[in-house]
mmCIF file with all atom_site columns, C-alpha atoms in Angstrom:
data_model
loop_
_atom_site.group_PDB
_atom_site.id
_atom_site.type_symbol
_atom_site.label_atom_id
_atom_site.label_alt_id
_atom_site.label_comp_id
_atom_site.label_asym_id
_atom_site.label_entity_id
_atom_site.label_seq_id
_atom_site.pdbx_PDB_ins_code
_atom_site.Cartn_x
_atom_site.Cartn_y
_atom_site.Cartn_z
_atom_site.occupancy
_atom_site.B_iso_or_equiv
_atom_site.pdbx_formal_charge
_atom_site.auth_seq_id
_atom_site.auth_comp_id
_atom_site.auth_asym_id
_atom_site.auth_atom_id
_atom_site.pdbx_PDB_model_num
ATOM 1   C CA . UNK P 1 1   ? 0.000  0.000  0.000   1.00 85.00 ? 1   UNK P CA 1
ATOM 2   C CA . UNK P 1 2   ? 3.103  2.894  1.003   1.00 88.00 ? 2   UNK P CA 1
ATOM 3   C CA . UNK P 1 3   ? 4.628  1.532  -1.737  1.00 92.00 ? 3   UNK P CA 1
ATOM 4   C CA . UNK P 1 4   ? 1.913  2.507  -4.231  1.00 95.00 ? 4   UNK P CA 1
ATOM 5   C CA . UNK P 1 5   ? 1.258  5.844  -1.998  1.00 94.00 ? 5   UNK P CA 1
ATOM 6   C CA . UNK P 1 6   ? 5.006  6.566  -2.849  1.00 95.00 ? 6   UNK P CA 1
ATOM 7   C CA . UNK P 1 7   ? 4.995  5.515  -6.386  1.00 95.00 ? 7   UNK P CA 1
ATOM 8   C CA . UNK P 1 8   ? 1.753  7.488  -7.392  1.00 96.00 ? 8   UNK P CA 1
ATOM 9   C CA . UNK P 1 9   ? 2.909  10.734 -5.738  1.00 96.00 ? 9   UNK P CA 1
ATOM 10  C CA . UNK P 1 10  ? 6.729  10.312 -6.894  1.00 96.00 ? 10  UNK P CA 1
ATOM 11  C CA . UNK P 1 11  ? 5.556  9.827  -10.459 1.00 96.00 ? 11  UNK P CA 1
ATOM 12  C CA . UNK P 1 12  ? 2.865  13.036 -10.532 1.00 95.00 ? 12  UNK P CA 1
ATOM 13  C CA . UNK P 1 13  ? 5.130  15.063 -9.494  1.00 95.00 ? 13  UNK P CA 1
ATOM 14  C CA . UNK P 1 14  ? 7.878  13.717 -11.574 1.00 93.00 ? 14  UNK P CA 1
ATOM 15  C CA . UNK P 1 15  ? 5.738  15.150 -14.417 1.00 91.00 ? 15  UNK P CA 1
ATOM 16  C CA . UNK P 1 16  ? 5.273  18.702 -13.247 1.00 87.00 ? 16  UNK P CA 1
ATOM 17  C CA . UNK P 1 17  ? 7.883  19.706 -15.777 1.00 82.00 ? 17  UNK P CA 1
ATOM 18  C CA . UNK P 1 18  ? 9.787  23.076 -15.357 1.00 79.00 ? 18  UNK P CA 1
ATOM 19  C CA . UNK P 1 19  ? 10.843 23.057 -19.203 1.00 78.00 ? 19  UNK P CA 1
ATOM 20  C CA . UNK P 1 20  ? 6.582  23.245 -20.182 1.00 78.00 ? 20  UNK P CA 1
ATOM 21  C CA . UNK P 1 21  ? 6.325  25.857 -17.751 1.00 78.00 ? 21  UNK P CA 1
ATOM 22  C CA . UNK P 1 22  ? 8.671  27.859 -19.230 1.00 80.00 ? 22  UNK P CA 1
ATOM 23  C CA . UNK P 1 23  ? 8.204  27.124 -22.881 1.00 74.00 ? 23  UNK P CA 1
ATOM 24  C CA . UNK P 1 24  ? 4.625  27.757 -22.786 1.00 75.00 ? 24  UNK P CA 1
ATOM 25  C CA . UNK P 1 25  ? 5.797  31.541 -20.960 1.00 76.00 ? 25  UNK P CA 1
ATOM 26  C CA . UNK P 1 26  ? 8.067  31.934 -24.105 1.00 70.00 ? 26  UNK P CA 1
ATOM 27  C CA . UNK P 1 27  ? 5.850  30.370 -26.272 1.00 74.00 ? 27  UNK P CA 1
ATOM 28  C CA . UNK P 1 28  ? 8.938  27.730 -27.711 1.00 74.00 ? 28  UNK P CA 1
ATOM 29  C CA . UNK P 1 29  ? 8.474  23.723 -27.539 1.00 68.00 ? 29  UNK P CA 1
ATOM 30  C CA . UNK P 1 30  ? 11.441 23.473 -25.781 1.00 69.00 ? 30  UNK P CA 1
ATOM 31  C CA . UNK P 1 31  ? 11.621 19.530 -26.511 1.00 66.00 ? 31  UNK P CA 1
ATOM 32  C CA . UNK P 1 32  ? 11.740 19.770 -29.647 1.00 65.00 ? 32  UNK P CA 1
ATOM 33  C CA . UNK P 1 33  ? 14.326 22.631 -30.202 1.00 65.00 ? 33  UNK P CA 1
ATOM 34  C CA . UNK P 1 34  ? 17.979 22.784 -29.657 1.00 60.00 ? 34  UNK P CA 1
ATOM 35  C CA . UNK P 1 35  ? 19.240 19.197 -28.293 1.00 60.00 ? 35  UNK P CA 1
ATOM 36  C CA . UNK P 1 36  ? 15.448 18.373 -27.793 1.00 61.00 ? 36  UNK P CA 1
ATOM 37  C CA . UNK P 1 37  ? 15.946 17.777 -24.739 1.00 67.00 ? 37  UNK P CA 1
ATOM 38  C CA . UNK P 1 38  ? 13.096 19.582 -22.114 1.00 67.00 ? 38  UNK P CA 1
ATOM 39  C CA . UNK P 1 39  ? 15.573 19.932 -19.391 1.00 68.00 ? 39  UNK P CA 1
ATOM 40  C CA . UNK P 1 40  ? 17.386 22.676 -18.057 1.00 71.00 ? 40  UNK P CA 1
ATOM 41  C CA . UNK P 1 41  ? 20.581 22.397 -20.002 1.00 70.00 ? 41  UNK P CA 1
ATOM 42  C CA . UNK P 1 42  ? 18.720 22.590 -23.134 1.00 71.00 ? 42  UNK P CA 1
ATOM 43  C CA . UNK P 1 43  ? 16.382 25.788 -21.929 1.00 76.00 ? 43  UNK P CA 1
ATOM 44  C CA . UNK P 1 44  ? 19.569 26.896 -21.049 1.00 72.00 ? 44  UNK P CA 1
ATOM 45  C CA . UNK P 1 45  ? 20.937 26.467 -25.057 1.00 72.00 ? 45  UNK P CA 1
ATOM 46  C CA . UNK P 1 46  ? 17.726 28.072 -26.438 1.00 72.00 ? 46  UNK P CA 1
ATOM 47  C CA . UNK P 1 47  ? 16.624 30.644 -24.096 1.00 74.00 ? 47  UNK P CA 1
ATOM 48  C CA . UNK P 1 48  ? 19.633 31.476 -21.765 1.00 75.00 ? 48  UNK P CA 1
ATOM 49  C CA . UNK P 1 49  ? 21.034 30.633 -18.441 1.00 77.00 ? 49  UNK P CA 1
ATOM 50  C CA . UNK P 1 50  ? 18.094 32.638 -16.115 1.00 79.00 ? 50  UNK P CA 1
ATOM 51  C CA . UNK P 1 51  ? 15.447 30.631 -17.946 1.00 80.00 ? 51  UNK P CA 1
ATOM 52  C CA . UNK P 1 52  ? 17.580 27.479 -17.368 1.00 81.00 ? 52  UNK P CA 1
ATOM 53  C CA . UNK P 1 53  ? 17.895 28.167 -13.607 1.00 84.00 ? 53  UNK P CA 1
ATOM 54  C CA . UNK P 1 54  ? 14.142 28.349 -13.402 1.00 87.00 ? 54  UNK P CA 1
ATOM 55  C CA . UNK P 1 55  ? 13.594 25.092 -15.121 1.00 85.00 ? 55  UNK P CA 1
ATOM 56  C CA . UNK P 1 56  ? 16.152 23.664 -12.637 1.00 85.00 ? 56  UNK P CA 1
ATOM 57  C CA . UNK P 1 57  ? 14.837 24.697 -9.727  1.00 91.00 ? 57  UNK P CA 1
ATOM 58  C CA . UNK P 1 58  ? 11.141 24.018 -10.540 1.00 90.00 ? 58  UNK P CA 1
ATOM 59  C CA . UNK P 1 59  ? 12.568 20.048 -11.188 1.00 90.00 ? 59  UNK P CA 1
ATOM 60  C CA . UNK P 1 60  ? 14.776 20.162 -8.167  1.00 93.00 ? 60  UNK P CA 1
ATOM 61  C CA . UNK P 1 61  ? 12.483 20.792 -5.778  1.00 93.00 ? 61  UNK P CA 1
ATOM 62  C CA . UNK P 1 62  ? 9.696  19.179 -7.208  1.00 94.00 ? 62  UNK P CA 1
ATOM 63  C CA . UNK P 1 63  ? 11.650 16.235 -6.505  1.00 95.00 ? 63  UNK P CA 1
ATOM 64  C CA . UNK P 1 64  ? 12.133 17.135 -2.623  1.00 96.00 ? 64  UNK P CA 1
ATOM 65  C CA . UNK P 1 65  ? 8.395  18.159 -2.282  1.00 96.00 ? 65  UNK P CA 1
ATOM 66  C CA . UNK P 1 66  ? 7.852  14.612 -3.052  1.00 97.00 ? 66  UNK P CA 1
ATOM 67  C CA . UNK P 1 67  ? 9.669  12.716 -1.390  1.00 97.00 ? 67  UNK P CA 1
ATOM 68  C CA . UNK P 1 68  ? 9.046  15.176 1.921   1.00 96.00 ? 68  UNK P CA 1
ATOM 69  C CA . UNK P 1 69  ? 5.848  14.211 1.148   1.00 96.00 ? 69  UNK P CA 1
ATOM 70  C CA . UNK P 1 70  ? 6.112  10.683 1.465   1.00 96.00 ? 70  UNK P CA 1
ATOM 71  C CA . UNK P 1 71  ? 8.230  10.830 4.381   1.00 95.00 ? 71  UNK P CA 1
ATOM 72  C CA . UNK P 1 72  ? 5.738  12.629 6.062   1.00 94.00 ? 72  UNK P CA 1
ATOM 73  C CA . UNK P 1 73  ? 3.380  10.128 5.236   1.00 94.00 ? 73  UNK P CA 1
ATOM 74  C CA . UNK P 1 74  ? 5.183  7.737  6.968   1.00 94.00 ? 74  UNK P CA 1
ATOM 75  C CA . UNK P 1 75  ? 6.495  8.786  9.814   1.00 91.00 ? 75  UNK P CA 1
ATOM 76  C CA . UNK P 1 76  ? 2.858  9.848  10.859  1.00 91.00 ? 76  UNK P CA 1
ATOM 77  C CA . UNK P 1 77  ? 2.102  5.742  10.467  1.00 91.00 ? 77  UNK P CA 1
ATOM 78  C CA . UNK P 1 78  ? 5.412  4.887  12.197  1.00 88.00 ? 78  UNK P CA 1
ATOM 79  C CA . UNK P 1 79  ? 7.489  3.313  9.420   1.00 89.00 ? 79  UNK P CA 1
ATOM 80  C CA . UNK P 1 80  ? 10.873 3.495  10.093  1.00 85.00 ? 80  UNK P CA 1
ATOM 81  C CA . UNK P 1 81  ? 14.139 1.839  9.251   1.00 85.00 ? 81  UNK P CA 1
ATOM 82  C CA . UNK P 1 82  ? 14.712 -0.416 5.959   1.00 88.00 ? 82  UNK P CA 1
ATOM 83  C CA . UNK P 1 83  ? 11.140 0.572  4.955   1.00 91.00 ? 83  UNK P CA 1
ATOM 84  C CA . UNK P 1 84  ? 11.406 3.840  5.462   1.00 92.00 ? 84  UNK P CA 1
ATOM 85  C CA . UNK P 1 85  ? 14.502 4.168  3.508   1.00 93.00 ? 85  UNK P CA 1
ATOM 86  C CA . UNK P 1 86  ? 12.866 1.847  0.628   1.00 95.00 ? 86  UNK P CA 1
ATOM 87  C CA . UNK P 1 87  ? 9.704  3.840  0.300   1.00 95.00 ? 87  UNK P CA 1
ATOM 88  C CA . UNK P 1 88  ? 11.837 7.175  -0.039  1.00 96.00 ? 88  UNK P CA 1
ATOM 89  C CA . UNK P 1 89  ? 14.364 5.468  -2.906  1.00 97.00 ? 89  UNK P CA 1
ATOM 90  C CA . UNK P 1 90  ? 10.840 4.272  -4.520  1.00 96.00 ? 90  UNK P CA 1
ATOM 91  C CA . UNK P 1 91  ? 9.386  7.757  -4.370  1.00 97.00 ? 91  UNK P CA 1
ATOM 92  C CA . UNK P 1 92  ? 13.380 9.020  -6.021  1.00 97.00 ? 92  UNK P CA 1
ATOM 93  C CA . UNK P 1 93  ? 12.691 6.528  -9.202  1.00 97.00 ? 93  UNK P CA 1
ATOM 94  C CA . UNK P 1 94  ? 8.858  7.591  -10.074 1.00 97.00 ? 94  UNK P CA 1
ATOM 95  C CA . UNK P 1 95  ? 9.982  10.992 -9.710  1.00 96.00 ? 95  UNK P CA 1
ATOM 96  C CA . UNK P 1 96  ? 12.675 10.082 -12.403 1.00 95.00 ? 96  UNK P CA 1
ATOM 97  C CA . UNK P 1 97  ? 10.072 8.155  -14.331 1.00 95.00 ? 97  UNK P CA 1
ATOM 98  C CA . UNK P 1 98  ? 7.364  10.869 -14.080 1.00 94.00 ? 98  UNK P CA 1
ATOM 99  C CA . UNK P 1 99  ? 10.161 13.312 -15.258 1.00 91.00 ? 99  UNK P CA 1
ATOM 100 C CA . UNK P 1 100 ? 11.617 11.236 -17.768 1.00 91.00 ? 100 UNK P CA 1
ATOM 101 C CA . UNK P 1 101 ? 8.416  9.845  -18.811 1.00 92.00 ? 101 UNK P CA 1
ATOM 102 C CA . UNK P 1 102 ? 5.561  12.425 -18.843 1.00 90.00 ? 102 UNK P CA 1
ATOM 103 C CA . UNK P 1 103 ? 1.886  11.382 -19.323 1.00 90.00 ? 103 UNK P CA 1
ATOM 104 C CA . UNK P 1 104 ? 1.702  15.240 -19.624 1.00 81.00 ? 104 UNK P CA 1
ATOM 105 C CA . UNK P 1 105 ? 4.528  15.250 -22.581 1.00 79.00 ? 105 UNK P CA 1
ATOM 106 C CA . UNK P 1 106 ? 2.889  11.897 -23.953 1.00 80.00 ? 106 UNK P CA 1
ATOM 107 C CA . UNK P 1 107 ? 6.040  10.028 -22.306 1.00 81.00 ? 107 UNK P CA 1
ATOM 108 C CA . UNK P 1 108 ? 8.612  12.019 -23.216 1.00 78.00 ? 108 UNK P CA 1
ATOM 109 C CA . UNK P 1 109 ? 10.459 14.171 -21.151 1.00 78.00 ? 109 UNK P CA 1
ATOM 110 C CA . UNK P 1 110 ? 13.936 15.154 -19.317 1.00 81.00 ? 110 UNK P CA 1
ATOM 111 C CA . UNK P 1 111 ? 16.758 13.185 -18.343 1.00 85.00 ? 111 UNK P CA 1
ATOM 112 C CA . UNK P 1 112 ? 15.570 13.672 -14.711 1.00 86.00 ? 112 UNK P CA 1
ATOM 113 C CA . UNK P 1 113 ? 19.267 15.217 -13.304 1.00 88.00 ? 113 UNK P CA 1
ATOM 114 C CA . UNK P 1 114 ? 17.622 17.978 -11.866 1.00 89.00 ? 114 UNK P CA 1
ATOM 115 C CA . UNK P 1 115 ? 15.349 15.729 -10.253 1.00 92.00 ? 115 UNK P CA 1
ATOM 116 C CA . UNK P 1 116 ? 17.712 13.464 -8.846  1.00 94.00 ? 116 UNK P CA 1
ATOM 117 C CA . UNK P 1 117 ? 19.796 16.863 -7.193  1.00 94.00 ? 117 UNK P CA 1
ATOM 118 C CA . UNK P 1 118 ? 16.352 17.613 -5.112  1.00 95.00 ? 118 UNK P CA 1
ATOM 119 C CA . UNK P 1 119 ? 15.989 13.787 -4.412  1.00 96.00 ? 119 UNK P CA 1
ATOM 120 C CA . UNK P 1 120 ? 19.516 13.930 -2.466  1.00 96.00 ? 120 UNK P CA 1
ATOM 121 C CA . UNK P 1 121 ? 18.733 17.429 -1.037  1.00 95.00 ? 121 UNK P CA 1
ATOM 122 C CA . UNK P 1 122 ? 15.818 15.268 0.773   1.00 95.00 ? 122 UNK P CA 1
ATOM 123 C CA . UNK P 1 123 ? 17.279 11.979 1.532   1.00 95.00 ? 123 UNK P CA 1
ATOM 124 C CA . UNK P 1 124 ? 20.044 13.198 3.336   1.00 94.00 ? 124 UNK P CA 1
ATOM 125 C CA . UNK P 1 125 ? 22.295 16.395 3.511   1.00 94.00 ? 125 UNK P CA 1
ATOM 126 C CA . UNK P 1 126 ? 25.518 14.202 3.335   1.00 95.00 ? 126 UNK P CA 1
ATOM 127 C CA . UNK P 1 127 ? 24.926 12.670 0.426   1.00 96.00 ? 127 UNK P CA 1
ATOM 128 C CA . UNK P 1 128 ? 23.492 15.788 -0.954  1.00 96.00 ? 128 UNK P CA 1
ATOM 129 C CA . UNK P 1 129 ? 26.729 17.503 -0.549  1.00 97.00 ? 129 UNK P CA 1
ATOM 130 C CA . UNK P 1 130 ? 29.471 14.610 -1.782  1.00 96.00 ? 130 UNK P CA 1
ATOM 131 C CA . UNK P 1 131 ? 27.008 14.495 -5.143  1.00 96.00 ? 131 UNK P CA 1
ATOM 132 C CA . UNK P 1 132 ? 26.526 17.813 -5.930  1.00 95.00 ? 132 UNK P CA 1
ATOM 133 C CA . UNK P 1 133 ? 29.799 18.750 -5.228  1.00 96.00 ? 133 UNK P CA 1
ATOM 134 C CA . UNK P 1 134 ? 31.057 16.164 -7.754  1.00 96.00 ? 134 UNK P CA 1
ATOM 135 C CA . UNK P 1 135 ? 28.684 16.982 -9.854  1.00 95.00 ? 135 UNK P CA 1
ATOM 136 C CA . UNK P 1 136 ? 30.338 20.548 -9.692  1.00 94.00 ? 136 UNK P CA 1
ATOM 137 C CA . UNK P 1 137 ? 34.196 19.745 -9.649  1.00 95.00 ? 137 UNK P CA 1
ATOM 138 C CA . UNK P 1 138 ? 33.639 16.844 -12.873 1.00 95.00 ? 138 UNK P CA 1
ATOM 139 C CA . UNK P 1 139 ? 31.606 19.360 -15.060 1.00 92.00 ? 139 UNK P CA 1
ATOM 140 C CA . UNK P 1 140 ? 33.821 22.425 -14.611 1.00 92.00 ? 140 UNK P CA 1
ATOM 141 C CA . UNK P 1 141 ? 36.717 20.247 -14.902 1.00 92.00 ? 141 UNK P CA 1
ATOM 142 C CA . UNK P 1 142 ? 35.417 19.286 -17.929 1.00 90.00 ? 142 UNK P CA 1
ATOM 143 C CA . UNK P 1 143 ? 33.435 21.847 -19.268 1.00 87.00 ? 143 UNK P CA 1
ATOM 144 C CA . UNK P 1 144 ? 30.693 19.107 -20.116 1.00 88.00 ? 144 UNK P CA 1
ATOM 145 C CA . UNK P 1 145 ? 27.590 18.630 -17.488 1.00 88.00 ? 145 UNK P CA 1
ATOM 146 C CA . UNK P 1 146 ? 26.905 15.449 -18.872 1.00 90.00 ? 146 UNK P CA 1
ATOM 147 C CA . UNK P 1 147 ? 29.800 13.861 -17.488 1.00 93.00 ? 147 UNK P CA 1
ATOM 148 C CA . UNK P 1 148 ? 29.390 15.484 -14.138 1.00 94.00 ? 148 UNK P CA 1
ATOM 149 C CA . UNK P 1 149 ? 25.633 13.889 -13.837 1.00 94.00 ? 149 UNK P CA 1
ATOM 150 C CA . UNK P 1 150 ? 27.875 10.361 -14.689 1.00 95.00 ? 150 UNK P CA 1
ATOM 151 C CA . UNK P 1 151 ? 30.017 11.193 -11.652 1.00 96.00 ? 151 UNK P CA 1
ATOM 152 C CA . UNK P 1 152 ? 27.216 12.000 -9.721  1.00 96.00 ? 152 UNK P CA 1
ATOM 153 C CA . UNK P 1 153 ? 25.049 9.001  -10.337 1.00 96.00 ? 153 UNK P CA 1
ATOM 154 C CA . UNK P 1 154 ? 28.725 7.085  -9.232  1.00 96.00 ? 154 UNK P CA 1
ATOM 155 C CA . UNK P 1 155 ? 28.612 8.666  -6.623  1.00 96.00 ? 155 UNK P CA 1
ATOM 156 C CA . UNK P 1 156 ? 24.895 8.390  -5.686  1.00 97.00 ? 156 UNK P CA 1
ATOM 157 C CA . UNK P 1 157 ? 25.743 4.626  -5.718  1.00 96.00 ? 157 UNK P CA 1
ATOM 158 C CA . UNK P 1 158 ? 28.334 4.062  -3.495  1.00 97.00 ? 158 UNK P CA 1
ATOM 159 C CA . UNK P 1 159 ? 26.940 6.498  -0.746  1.00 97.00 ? 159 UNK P CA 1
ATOM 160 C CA . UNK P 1 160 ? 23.280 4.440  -0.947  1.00 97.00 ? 160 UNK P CA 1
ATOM 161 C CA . UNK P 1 161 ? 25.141 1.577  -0.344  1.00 96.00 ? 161 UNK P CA 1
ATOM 162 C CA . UNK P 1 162 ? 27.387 2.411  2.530   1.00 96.00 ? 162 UNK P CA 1
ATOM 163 C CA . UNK P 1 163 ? 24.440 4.911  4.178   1.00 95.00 ? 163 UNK P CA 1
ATOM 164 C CA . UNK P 1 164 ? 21.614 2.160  3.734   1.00 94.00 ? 164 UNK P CA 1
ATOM 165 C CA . UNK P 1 165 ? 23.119 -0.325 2.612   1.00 93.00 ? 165 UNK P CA 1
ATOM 166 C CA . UNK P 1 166 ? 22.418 -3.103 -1.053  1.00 94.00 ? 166 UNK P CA 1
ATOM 167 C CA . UNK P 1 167 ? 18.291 -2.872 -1.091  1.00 94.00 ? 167 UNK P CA 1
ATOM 168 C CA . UNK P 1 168 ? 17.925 0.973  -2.224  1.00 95.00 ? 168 UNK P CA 1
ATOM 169 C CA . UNK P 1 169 ? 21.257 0.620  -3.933  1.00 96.00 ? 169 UNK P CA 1
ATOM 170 C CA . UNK P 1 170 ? 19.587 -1.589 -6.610  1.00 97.00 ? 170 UNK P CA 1
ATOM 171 C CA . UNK P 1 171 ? 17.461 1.262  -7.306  1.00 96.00 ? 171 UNK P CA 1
ATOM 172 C CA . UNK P 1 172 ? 20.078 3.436  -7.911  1.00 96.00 ? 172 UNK P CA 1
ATOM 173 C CA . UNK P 1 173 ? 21.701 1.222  -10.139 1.00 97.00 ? 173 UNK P CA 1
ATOM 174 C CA . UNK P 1 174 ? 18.232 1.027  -11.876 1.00 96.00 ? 174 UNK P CA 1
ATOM 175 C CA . UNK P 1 175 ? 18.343 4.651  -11.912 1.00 96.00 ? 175 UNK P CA 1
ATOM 176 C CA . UNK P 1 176 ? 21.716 5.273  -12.698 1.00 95.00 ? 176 UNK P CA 1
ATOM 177 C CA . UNK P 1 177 ? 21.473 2.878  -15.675 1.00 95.00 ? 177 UNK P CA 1
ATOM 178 C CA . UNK P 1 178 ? 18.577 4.585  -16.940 1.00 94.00 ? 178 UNK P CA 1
ATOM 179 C CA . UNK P 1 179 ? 20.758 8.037  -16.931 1.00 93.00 ? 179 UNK P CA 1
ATOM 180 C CA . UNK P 1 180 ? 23.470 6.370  -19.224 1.00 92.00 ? 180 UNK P CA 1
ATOM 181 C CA . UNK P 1 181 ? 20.558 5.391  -21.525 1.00 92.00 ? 181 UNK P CA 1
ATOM 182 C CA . UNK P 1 182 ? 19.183 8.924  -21.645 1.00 89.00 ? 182 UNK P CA 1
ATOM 183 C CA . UNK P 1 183 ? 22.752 10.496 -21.733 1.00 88.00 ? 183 UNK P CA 1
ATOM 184 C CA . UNK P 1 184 ? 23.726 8.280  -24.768 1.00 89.00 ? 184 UNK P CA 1
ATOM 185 C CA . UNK P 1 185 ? 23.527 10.813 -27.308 1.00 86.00 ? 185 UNK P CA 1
ATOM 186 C CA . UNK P 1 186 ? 25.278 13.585 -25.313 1.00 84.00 ? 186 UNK P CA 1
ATOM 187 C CA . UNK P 1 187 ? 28.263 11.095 -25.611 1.00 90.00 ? 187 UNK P CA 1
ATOM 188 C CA . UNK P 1 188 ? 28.145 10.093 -29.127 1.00 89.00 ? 188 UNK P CA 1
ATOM 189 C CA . UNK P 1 189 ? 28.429 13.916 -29.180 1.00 87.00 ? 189 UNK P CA 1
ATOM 190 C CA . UNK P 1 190 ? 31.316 13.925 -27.124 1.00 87.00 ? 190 UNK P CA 1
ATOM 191 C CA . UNK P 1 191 ? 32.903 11.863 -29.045 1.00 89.00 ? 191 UNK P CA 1
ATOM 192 C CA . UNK P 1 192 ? 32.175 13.668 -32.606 1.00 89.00 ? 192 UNK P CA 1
ATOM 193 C CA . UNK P 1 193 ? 33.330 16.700 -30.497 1.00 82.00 ? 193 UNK P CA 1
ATOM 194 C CA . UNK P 1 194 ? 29.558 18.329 -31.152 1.00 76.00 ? 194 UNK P CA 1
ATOM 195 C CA . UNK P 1 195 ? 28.405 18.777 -27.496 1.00 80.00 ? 195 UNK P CA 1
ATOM 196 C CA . UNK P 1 196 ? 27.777 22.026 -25.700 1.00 72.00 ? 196 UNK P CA 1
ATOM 197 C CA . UNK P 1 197 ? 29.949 22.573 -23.602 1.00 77.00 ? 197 UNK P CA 1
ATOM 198 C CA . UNK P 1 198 ? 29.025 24.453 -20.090 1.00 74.00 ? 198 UNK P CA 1
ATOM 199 C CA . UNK P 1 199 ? 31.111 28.006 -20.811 1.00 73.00 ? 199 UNK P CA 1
ATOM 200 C CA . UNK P 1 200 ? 29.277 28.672 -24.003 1.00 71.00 ? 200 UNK P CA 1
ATOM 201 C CA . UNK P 1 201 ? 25.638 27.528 -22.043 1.00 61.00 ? 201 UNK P CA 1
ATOM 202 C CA . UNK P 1 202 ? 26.916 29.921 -19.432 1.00 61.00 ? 202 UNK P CA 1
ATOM 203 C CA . UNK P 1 203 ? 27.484 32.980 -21.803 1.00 59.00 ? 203 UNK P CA 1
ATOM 204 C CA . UNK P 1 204 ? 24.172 32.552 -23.532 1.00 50.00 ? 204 UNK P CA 1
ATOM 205 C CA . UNK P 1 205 ? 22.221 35.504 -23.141 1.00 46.00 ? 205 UNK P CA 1
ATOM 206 C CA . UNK P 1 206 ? 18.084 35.804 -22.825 1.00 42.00 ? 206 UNK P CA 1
ATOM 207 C CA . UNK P 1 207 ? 16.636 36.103 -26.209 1.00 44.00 ? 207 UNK P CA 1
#
């Protein structure tokens, strides 16, 4: 039953989607210009960095709303321990899903790394802090965000499993897999050296 609770209200939030927001203020499909992508980094591409901050906060803290949610939830029914941690790593992947897959976009949306840096913001502030920051030092270090959401998810992995240990670490791995999936084409681009990199995302102005 808290496991359905936490899947329903992970995935309808999961498809509150900044980028439609947004697009529909500017009046551009943003998913199917520039990378066609309807994330942040792409919003970011087409309509410049203070429109891509407001996509990426709108799916950050969707994400955290969520799962706050379901914590709630369950702490006022006194689940705690293994459970507790499942339920909130279940509400994490239908957040994902409902971001990635949209019944709002007709199941096609982001790549859900936004939503994953609200989903650590909310699980714990420890974790929170060793992902973003890698997330931080691997993209400016290599001027590509894709391959600090790689690090991330890496690190994401190994901080499930020594916080709470192999059962929510499979859904990370789940997760994590599901990111490499999405992120394929960002590095075929690497590779082809046809990626935008984060400096010239950074000087794009507002149209």
């Amino acid at each position: 039953m808290y496991f359905l609770i936490a899947g329903v209200i992970g995935y309808l939030f999961g498809c509150l989607h900044g980028s439609q927001l947004v697009g529909k203020m500017k009046n551009v499909d943003i998913k199917k210009s520039g990378v066609k992508n309807a994330g942040a980094s792409n919003t970011t591409i087409l309509l410049g960095w203070k429109y891509g901050i407001l996509v990426a906060l709108i799916d950050i803290f969707k994400a955290t709303l969520a799962i706050l949610l379901v914590l709630f939830i369950i702490t006022e029914n006194g689940i705690t321990g293994d459970w507790k941690y499942l339920l909130i790593y279940t509400t994490v992947f239908f957040v994902i899903i409902g971001h990635n897959y949209p019944i709002t976009m007709k199941f096609s949306g982001g790549k859900g790394t936004a939503s994953l840096v609200g989903a650590l913001i909310a699980i714990d502030w420890k974790i929170a802090l060793i992902g973003i920051g890698i997330l931080l030092i691997f993209t400016l270090a290599t001027d590509y965000l894709v391959i600090g959401v790689l690090c991330m998810y890496l690190s994401f992995l190994v901080t499930t499993y020594l916080f709470f240990g192999i059962e929510p670490t499979w859904i990370v791995i789940l997760l994590s897999v599901l990111s490499i999936m999405k992120h394929m084409e960002n590095y075929k681009r690497i590779m082809r050296k046809e990626e935008t990199k984060l400096s010239s995302m950074i000087r794009k102005k507002v149209s």
